[in-house]
Coordinates of C-alpha atoms in Angstrom, one line a residue:
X1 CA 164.2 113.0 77.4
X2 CA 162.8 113.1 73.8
X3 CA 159.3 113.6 72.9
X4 CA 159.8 109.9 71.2
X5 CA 160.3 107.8 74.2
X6 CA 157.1 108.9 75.4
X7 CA 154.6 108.0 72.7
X8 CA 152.3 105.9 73.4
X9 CA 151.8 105.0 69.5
X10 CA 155.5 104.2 69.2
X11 CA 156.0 102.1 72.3
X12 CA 153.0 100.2 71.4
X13 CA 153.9 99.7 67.8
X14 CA 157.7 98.5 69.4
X15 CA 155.9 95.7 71.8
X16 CA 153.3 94.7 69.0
X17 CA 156.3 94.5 66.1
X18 CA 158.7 92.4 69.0
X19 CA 155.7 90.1 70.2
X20 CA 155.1 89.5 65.9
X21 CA 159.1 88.7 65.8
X22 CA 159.1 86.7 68.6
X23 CA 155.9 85.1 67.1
X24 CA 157.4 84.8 64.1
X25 CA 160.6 83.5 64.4
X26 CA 159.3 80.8 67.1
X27 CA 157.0 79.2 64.3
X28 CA 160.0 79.7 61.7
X29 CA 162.2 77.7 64.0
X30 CA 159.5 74.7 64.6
X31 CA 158.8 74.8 61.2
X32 CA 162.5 74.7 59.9
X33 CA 163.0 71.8 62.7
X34 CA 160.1 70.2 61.4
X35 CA 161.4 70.1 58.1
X36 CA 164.7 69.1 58.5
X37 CA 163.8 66.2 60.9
X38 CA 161.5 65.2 58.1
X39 CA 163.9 65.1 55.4
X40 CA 166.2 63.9 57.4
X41 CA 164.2 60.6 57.8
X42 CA 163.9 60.1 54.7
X43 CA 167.7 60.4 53.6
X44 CA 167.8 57.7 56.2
X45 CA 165.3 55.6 55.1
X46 CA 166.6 55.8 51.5
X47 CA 170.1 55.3 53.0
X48 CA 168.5 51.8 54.8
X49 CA 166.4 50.9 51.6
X50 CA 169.9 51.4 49.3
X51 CA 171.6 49.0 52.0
X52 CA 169.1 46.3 51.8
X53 CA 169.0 46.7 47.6
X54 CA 172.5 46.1 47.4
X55 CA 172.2 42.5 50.5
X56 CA 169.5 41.1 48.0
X57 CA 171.8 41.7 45.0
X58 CA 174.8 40.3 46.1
X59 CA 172.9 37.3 47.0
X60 CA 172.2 36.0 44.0
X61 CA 174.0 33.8 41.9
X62 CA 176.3 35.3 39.4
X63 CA 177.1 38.5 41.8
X64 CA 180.6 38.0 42.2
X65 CA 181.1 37.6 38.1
X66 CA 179.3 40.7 37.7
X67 CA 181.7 42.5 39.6
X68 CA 184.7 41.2 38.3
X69 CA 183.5 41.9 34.5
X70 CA 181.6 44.7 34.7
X71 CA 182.2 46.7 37.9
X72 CA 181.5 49.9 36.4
X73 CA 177.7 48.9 35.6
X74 CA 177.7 48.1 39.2
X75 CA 179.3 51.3 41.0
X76 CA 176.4 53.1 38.6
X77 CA 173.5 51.2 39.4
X78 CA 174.3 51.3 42.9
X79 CA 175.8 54.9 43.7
X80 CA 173.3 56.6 41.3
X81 CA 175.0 60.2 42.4
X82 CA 177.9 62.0 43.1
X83 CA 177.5 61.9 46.7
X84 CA 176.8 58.2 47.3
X85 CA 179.3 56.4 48.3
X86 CA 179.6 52.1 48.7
X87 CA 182.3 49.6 49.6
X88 CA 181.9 46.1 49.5
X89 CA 184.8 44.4 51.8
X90 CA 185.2 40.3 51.6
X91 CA 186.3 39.0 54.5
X92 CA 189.6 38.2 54.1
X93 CA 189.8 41.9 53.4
X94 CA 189.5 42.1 49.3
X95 CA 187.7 45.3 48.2
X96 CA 185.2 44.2 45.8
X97 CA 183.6 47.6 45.0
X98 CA 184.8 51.0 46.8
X99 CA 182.9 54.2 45.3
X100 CA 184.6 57.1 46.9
X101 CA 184.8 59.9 44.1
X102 CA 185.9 62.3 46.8
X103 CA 187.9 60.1 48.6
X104 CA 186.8 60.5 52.0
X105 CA 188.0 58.9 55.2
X106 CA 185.9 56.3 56.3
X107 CA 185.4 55.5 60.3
X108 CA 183.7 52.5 60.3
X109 CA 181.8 51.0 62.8
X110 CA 180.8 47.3 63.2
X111 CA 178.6 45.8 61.1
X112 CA 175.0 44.9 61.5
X113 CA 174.5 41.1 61.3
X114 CA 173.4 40.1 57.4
X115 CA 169.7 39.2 58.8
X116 CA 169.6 41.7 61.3
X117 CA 166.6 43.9 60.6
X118 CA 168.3 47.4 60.5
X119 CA 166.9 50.8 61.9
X120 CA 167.6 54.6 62.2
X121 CA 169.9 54.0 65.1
X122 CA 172.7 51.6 63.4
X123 CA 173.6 55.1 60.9
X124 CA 175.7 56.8 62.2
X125 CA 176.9 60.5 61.4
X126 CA 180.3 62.1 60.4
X127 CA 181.6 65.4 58.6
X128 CA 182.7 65.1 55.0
X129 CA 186.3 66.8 53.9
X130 CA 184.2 70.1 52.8
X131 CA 182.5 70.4 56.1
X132 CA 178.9 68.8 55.1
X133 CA 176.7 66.6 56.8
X134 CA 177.1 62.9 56.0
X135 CA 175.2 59.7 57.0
X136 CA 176.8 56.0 57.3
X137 CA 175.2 52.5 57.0
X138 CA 177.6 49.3 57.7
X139 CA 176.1 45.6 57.3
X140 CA 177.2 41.9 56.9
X141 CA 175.9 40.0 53.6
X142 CA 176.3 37.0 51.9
X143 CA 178.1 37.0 48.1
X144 CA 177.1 34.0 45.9
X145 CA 176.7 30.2 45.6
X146 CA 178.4 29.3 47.8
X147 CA 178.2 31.8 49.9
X148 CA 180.6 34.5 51.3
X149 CA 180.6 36.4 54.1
X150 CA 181.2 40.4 53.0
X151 CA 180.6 44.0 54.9
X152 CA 178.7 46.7 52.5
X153 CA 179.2 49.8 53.7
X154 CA 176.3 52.5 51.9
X155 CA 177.3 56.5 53.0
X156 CA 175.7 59.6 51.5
X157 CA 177.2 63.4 51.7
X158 CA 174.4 65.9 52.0
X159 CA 176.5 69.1 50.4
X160 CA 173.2 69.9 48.2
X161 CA 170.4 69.0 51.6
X162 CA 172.1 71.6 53.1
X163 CA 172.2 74.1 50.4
X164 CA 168.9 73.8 50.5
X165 CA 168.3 74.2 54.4
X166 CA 170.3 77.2 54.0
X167 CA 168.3 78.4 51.5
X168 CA 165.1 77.4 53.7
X169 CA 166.7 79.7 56.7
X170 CA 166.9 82.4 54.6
X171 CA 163.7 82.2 53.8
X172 CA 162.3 82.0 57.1
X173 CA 164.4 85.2 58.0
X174 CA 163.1 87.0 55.1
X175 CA 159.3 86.2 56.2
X176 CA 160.2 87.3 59.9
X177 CA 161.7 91.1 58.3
X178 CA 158.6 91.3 55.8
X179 CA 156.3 90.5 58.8
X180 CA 157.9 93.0 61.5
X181 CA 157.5 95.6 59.1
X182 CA 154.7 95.0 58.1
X183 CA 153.3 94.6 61.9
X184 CA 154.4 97.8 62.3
X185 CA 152.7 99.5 59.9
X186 CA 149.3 97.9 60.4
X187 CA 150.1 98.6 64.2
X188 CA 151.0 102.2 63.8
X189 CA 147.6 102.1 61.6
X190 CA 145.1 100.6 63.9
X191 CA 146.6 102.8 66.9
X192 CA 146.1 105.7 64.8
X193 CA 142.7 104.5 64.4
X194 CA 142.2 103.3 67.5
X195 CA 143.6 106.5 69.7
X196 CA 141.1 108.4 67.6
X197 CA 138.7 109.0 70.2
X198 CA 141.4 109.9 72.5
X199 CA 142.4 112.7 70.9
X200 CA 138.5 113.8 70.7
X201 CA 139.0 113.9 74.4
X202 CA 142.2 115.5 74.3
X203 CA 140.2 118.3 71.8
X204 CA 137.4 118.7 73.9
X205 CA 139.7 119.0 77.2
X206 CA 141.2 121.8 75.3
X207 CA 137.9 124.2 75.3
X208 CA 137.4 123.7 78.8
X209 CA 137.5 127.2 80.0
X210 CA 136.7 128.8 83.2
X211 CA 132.4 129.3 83.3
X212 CA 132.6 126.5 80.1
X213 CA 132.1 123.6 82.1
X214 CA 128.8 122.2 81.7
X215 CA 130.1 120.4 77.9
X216 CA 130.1 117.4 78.6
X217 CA 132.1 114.8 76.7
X218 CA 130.2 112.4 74.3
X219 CA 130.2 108.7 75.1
X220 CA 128.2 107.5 72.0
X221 CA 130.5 105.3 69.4
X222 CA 133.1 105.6 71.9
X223 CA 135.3 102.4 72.7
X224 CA 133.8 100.4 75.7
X225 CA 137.3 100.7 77.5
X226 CA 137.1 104.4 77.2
X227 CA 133.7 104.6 78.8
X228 CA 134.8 104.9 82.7
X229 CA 136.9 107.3 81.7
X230 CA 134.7 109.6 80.0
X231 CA 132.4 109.0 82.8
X232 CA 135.1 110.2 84.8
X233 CA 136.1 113.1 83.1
X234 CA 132.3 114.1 83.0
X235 CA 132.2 113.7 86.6
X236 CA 135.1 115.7 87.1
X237 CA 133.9 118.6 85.0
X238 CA 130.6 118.2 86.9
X239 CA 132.2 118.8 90.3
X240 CA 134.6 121.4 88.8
X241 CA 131.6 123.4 87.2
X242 CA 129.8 122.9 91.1
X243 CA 132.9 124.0 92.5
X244 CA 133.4 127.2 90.1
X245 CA 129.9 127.8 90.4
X246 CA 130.4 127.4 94.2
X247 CA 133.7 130.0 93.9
X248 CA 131.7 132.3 92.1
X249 CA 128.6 132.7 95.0
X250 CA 131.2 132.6 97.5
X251 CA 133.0 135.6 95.9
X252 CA 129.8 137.6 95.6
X253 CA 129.0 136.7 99.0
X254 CA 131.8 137.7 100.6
X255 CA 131.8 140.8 98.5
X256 CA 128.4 141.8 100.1
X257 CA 129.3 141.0 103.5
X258 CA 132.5 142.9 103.3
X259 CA 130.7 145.8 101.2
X260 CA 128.2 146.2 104.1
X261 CA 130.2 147.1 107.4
X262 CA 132.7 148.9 104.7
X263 CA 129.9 151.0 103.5
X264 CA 128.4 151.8 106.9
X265 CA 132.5 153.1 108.3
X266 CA 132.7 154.7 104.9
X267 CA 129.1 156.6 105.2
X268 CA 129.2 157.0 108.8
X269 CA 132.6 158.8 108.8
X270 CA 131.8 161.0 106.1
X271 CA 128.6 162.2 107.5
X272 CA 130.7 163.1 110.6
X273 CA 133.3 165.1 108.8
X274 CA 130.4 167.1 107.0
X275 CA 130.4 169.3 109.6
X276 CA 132.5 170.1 112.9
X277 CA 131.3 167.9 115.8
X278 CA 131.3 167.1 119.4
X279 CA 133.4 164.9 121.0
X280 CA 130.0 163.1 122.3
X281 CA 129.3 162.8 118.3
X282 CA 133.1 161.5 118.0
X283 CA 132.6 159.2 120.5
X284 CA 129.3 157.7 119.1
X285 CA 131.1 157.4 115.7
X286 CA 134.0 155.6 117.2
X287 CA 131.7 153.3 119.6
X288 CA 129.4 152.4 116.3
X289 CA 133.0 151.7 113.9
X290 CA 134.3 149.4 116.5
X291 CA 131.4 147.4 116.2
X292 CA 131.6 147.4 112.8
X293 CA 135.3 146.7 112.4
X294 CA 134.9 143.2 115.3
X295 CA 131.8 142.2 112.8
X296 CA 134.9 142.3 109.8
X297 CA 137.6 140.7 112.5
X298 CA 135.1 137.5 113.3
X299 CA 134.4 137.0 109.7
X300 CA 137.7 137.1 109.0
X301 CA 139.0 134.9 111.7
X302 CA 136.2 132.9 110.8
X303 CA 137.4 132.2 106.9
X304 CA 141.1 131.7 108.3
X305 CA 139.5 129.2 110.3
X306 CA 137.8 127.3 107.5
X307 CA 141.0 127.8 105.1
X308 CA 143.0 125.7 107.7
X309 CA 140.6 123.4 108.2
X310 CA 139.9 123.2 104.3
X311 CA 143.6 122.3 103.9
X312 CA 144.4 119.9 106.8
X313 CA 146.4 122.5 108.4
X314 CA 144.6 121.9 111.9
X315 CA 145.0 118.4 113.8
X316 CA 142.8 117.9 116.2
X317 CA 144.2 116.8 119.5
X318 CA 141.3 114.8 121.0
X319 CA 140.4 113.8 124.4
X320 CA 137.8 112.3 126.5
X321 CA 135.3 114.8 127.3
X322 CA 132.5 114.5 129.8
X323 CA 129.2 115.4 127.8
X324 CA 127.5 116.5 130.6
X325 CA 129.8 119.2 131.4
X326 CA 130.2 120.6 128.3
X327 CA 126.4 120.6 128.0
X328 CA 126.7 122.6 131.2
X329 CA 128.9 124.9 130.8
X330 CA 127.7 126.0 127.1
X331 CA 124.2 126.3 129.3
X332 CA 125.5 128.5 131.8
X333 CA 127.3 130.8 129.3
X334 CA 124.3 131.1 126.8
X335 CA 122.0 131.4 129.6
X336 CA 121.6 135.2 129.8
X337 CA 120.7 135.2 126.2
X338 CA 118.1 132.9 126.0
X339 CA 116.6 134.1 129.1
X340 CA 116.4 137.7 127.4
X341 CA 114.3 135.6 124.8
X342 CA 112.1 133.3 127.3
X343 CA 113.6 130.3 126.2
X344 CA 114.6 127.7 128.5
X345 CA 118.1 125.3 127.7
X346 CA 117.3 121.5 128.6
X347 CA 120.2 119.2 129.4
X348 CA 119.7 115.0 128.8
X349 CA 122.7 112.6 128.2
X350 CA 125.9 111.5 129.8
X351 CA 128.9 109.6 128.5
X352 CA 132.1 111.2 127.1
X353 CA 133.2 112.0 123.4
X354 CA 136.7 112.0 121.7
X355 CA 137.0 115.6 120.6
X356 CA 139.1 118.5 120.9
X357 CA 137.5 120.7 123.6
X358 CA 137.5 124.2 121.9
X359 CA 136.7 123.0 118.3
X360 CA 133.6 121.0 120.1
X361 CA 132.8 124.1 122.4
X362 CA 132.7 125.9 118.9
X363 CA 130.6 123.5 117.3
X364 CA 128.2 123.2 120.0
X365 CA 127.9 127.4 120.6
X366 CA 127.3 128.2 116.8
X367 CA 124.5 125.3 116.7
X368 CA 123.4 127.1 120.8
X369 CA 123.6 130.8 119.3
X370 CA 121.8 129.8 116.2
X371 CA 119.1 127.6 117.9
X372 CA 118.2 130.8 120.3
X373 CA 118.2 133.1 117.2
X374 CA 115.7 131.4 115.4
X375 CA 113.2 129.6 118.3
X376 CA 109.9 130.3 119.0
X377 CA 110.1 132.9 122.5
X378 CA 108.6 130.7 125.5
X379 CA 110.0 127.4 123.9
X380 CA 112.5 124.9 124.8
X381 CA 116.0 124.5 123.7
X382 CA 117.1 120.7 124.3
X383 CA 120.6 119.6 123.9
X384 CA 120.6 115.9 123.9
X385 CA 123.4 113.2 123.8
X386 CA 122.3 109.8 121.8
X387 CA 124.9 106.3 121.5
X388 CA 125.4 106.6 118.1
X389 CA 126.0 103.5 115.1
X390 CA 129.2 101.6 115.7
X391 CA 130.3 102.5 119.1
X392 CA 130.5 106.4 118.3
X393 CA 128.4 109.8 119.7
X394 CA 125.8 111.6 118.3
X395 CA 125.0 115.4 120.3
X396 CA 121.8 117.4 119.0
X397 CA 120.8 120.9 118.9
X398 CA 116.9 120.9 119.2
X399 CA 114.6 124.1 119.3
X400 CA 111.0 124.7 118.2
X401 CA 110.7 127.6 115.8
X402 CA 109.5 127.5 111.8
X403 CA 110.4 124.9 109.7
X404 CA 112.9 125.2 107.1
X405 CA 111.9 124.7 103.9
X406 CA 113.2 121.1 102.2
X407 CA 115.0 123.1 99.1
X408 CA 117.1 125.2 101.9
X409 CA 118.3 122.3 103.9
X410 CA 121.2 120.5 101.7
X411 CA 122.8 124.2 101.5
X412 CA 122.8 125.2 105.1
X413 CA 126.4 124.0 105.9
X414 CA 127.6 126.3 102.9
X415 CA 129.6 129.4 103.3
X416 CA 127.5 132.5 103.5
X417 CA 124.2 130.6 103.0
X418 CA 121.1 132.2 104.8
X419 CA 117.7 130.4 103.8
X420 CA 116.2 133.8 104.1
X421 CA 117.0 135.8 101.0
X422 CA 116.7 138.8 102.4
X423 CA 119.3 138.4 104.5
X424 CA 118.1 139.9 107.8
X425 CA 120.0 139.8 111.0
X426 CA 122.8 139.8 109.0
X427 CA 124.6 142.6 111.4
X428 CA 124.3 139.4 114.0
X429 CA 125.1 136.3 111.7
X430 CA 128.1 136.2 108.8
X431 CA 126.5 133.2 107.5
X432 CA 130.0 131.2 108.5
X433 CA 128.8 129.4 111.7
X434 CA 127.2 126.5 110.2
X435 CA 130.1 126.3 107.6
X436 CA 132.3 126.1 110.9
X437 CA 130.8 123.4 112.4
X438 CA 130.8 121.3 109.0
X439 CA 134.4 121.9 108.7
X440 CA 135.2 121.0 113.0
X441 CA 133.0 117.8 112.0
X442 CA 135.5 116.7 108.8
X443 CA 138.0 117.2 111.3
X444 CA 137.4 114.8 113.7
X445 CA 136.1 112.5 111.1
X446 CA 133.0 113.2 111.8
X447 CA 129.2 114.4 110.0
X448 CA 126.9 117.2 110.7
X449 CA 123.4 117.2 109.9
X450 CA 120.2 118.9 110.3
X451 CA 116.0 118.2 110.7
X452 CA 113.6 120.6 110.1
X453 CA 109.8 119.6 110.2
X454 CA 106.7 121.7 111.8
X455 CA 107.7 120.1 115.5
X456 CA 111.2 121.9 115.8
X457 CA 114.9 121.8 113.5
X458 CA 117.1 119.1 115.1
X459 CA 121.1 120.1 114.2
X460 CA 123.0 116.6 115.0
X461 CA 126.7 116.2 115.6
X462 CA 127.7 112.8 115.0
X463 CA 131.6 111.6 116.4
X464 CA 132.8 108.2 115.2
X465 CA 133.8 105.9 118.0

C-alpha cells in the first residue's frame, strides 16, 4: 500500500476539497435555478404584456387600414426582434399579419377568450427548428369598428437566453474548479499548521530512551483537543519510567539474592579444596550446599510462579472451601513453629470462600510464616474470617510485633522488598512471599492489603463474592 493512502494530511485535504465541491456546486445549481426561473418569468411576462399591446391596438379604429397599407410598420413595431414572432388570423381564416422570419411550425393551441385575463399557464412551450427553447401565447381579439373576431398568436425563440445560460453554467463550473483548488491548498495549509503540535509530539516521542523517561511532554499553547492525549502520553511515560525504574531494582535485587547463596557454594567449596579433607568435612560441605542450592530452587520456583501469574498463564479453578478448615489445617502444620517461638495461633470465623485450594493454602502460609517471623514471642497470632462488601470474603493475618513504618507499607507487596534495609534473615525470606500472595489475589480477582499500627500488623485477603 503506498505511503499516500495513509496520510492523514492528504485524506483530510480529499474530504475538505469534496465537502467544498459538493458545497459548491449545490449553491451553483440553486443559484443557476434561481436565475433561470427568474428570467424565465420575465420572458413570460414580456411575452403576456406584448399579447395584450397588440389586443388594445387592434381595437381601435383604423387597425385594419393600417394593415392593409402599411404592414411592414406593423410587423416592426410589433416583432421588435429577430426572434419574435406574431400572427393575426381573421376568422374566416385570412392572415392579416404572420411574422415568421425563420419559418417555424406553429402548434397552436386554443385561444384564450379576448377579455380573458391571461396568466403564466395559458404559454405554452415548444422547440424551435435549431433546437432552442421557445414560448407561445394564443388569444381572441376584436379588429375595428365594427368589430371582428381575430386570434393573435405572440411566440418568442430564446436562441440568445440560452447562450447566455450556457455561458452562466460555465461560469458556475469555473467558480466550483477555482474553489476546490483553492480549498485544497488553504486545507493542506491549515493542516500543516494545525498538525504542527503533532509532530512536536511525534519529536519528543523520538528521544524517549530507556532511563530518559521523566521528560514530560509540554501541554502549554497546545490545541485543547490534543490535551487528553498529552495527558495520556505523560501518563504513560510516568508508568513506563515507574515500571523501568521498578525493572531496574528488581534486576539488582535479584542479582544480590542470587550473588549470595552463589557466593557462599563458591567460597565454601573453594575453602574445601584448599586442602585434602575428611569425608566428615565433605559431608558438612555437601549438607550446607544443599541448603543453599533449595534457598536458589524456591526462589526460582517462586519467580516462575509470579511470571505465570504476571501473564495470565494460570486459571484458577475455584471451589467452595470451608474457612474453618483451612484455618485449621494451616494451624496444625505451622504449629511446631510457633510453639518453638511461644506464640499461640487463634482461629475465629466460618463460612466458605470461592478459591482455588493450593493458591489460598499459599497465600494464607506466606502471610502464617511471615506473621510468626516477625511477632512479639508470648503473643498471639489470630487468623480471622470477616463478610466482606458486596457479598464477598475478607481472611486476616493478625500478630502483635513492631509497627511498620507508613513509608514501608505501599512497597510491601513488591518483589524483593524487605522494610529492613539491612536485609537480615534473608537466608529465611527471598523477599517473594508477599509478592506471591499479591499476585494469587489478582488472580482470583481479588486485593491484598496490610495494617500496621503500635497494636499489631493486620495482612487482609479480600475475595469478591
Amino acid at each position: 500500500m503506498s505511503k499516500s493512502s495513509h496520510s492523514l494530511t492528504l485524506r483530510v485535504t480529499l474530504v475538505f476539497v469534496l465537502i467544498v465541491v459538493l458545497l459548491s456546486a449545490g449553491l451553483g445549481v440553486y443559484l443557476y435555478r434561481s436565475f433561470v426561473m427568474e428570467i424565465e418569468r420575465r420572458d413570460d411576462i414580456l411575452l403576456l404584456g406584448k399579447m395584450r399591446q397588440i389586443q388594445q391596438l387592434l381595437g381601435n379604429a383604423g387597425t385594419l387600414d393600417i394593415i392593409r397599407e402599411r404592414p411592414q410598420y406593423f410587423r416592426d413595431t410589433m416583432s421588435g426582434q429577430e426572434n419574435s414572432l406574431v400572427r393575426i388570423v381573421r376568422a374566416d381564416g385570412t392572415r392579416l399579419i404572420d411574422v415568421n422570419p425563420h419559418d417555424e411550425n406553429l402548434v397552436l393551441p386554443p385561444a384564450a377568450a379576448p377579455d380573458a385575463p391571461l396568466t403564466a399557464r395559458d404559454i405554452v412551450s415548444w422547440t424551435s427548428r435549431d433546437g432552442y427553447p421557445a414560448r407561445l401565447v394564443v388569444a381572441s381579439a376584436r379588429i375595428g369598428q365594427p368589430a371582428q373576431m381575430a386570434d393573435i398568436s405572440v411566440a418568442r425563440v430564446y436562441g440568445d437566453r440560452s447562450a447566455m445560460f450556457a455561458a452562466y453554467r460555465w461560469q458556475i463550473v469555473i467558480a466550483v474548479a477555482v474553489s476546490a483548488v483553492l480549498a485544497a491548498l488553504l486545507a493542506a495549509l491549515m493542516l500543516r499548521r494545525g498538525l504542527r503540535p503533532l509532530h512536536s509530539i511525534a519529536a519528543h516521542a523520538a528521544l524517549v530512551r530507556p532511563g530518559k523517561l521523566e521528560q514530560q511532554l509540554d501541554a502549554r499553547g497546545a490545541p485543547t483537543e490534543l490535551l487528553p492525549l498529552i495527558g495520556a502520553l505523560n501518563a504513560m511515560l510516568a508508568r513506563l519510567q515507574e515500571g523501568y525504574a521498578r525493572l531496574s531494582q528488581f534486576s539488582a535485587d535479584l542479582a544480590h539474592e542470587f550473588r549470595t547463596p552463589v557466593t557462599n557454594l563458591l567460597g565454601q567449596s573453594q575453602v574445601m579444596l584448599a586442602r585434602p579433607r575428611s569425608s566428615g568435612e565433605y559431608e558438612q560441605l555437601v549438607s550446607s550446599n544443599v541448603e543453599e542450592l533449595e534457598r536458589l530452587s524456591r526462589m526460582i520456583d517462586s519467580m516462575l510462579f509470579l511470571a505465570r501469574a504476571q501473564h495470565e498463564e494460570m486459571l484458577p479453578d475455584k471451589q467452595a472451601l470451608s474457612i474453618a478448615e483451612e484455618f485449621a489445617r494451616l494451624a496444625d502444620f505451622y504449629e511446631g513453629l510457633a510453639e518453638e517461638r511461644q506464640l499461640a495461633l487463634v482461629c475465629h470465623g466460618s463460612g466458605t470462600v470461592q478459591a482455588e485450594p493450593q493458591l489460598l493454602r499459599r497465600a494464607l502460609g506466606n502471610l502464617l510464616s511471615n506473621a510468626i517471623r516477625h511477632a512479639t514471642p508470648g503473643s498471639r497470632i489470630v487468623l480471622r474470617a470477616d463478610p466482606g462488601t458486596g457479598g464477598g470474603m475478607a481472611l486476616s493475618v493478625t500478630n502483635i510485633g513492631p509497627a511498620i513504618a507508613a513509608q514501608h507499607l505501599p512497597h510491601l507487596f513488591e518483589r524483593f522488598y524487605r522494610a529492613d534495609p539491612s536485609r537480615t534473615d534473608s537466608a529465611a525470606s527471598s523477599g517473594l512471599g508477599l509478592a506471591i500472595v499479591k499476585a494469587i489475589m489478582a488472580l482470583h480477582g481479588g486485593e491484598a492489603s496490610v495494617v500496621s499500627d503500635a497494636g499489631g500488623t493486620t495482612f487482609a485477603l479480600r475475595f469478591p463474592r
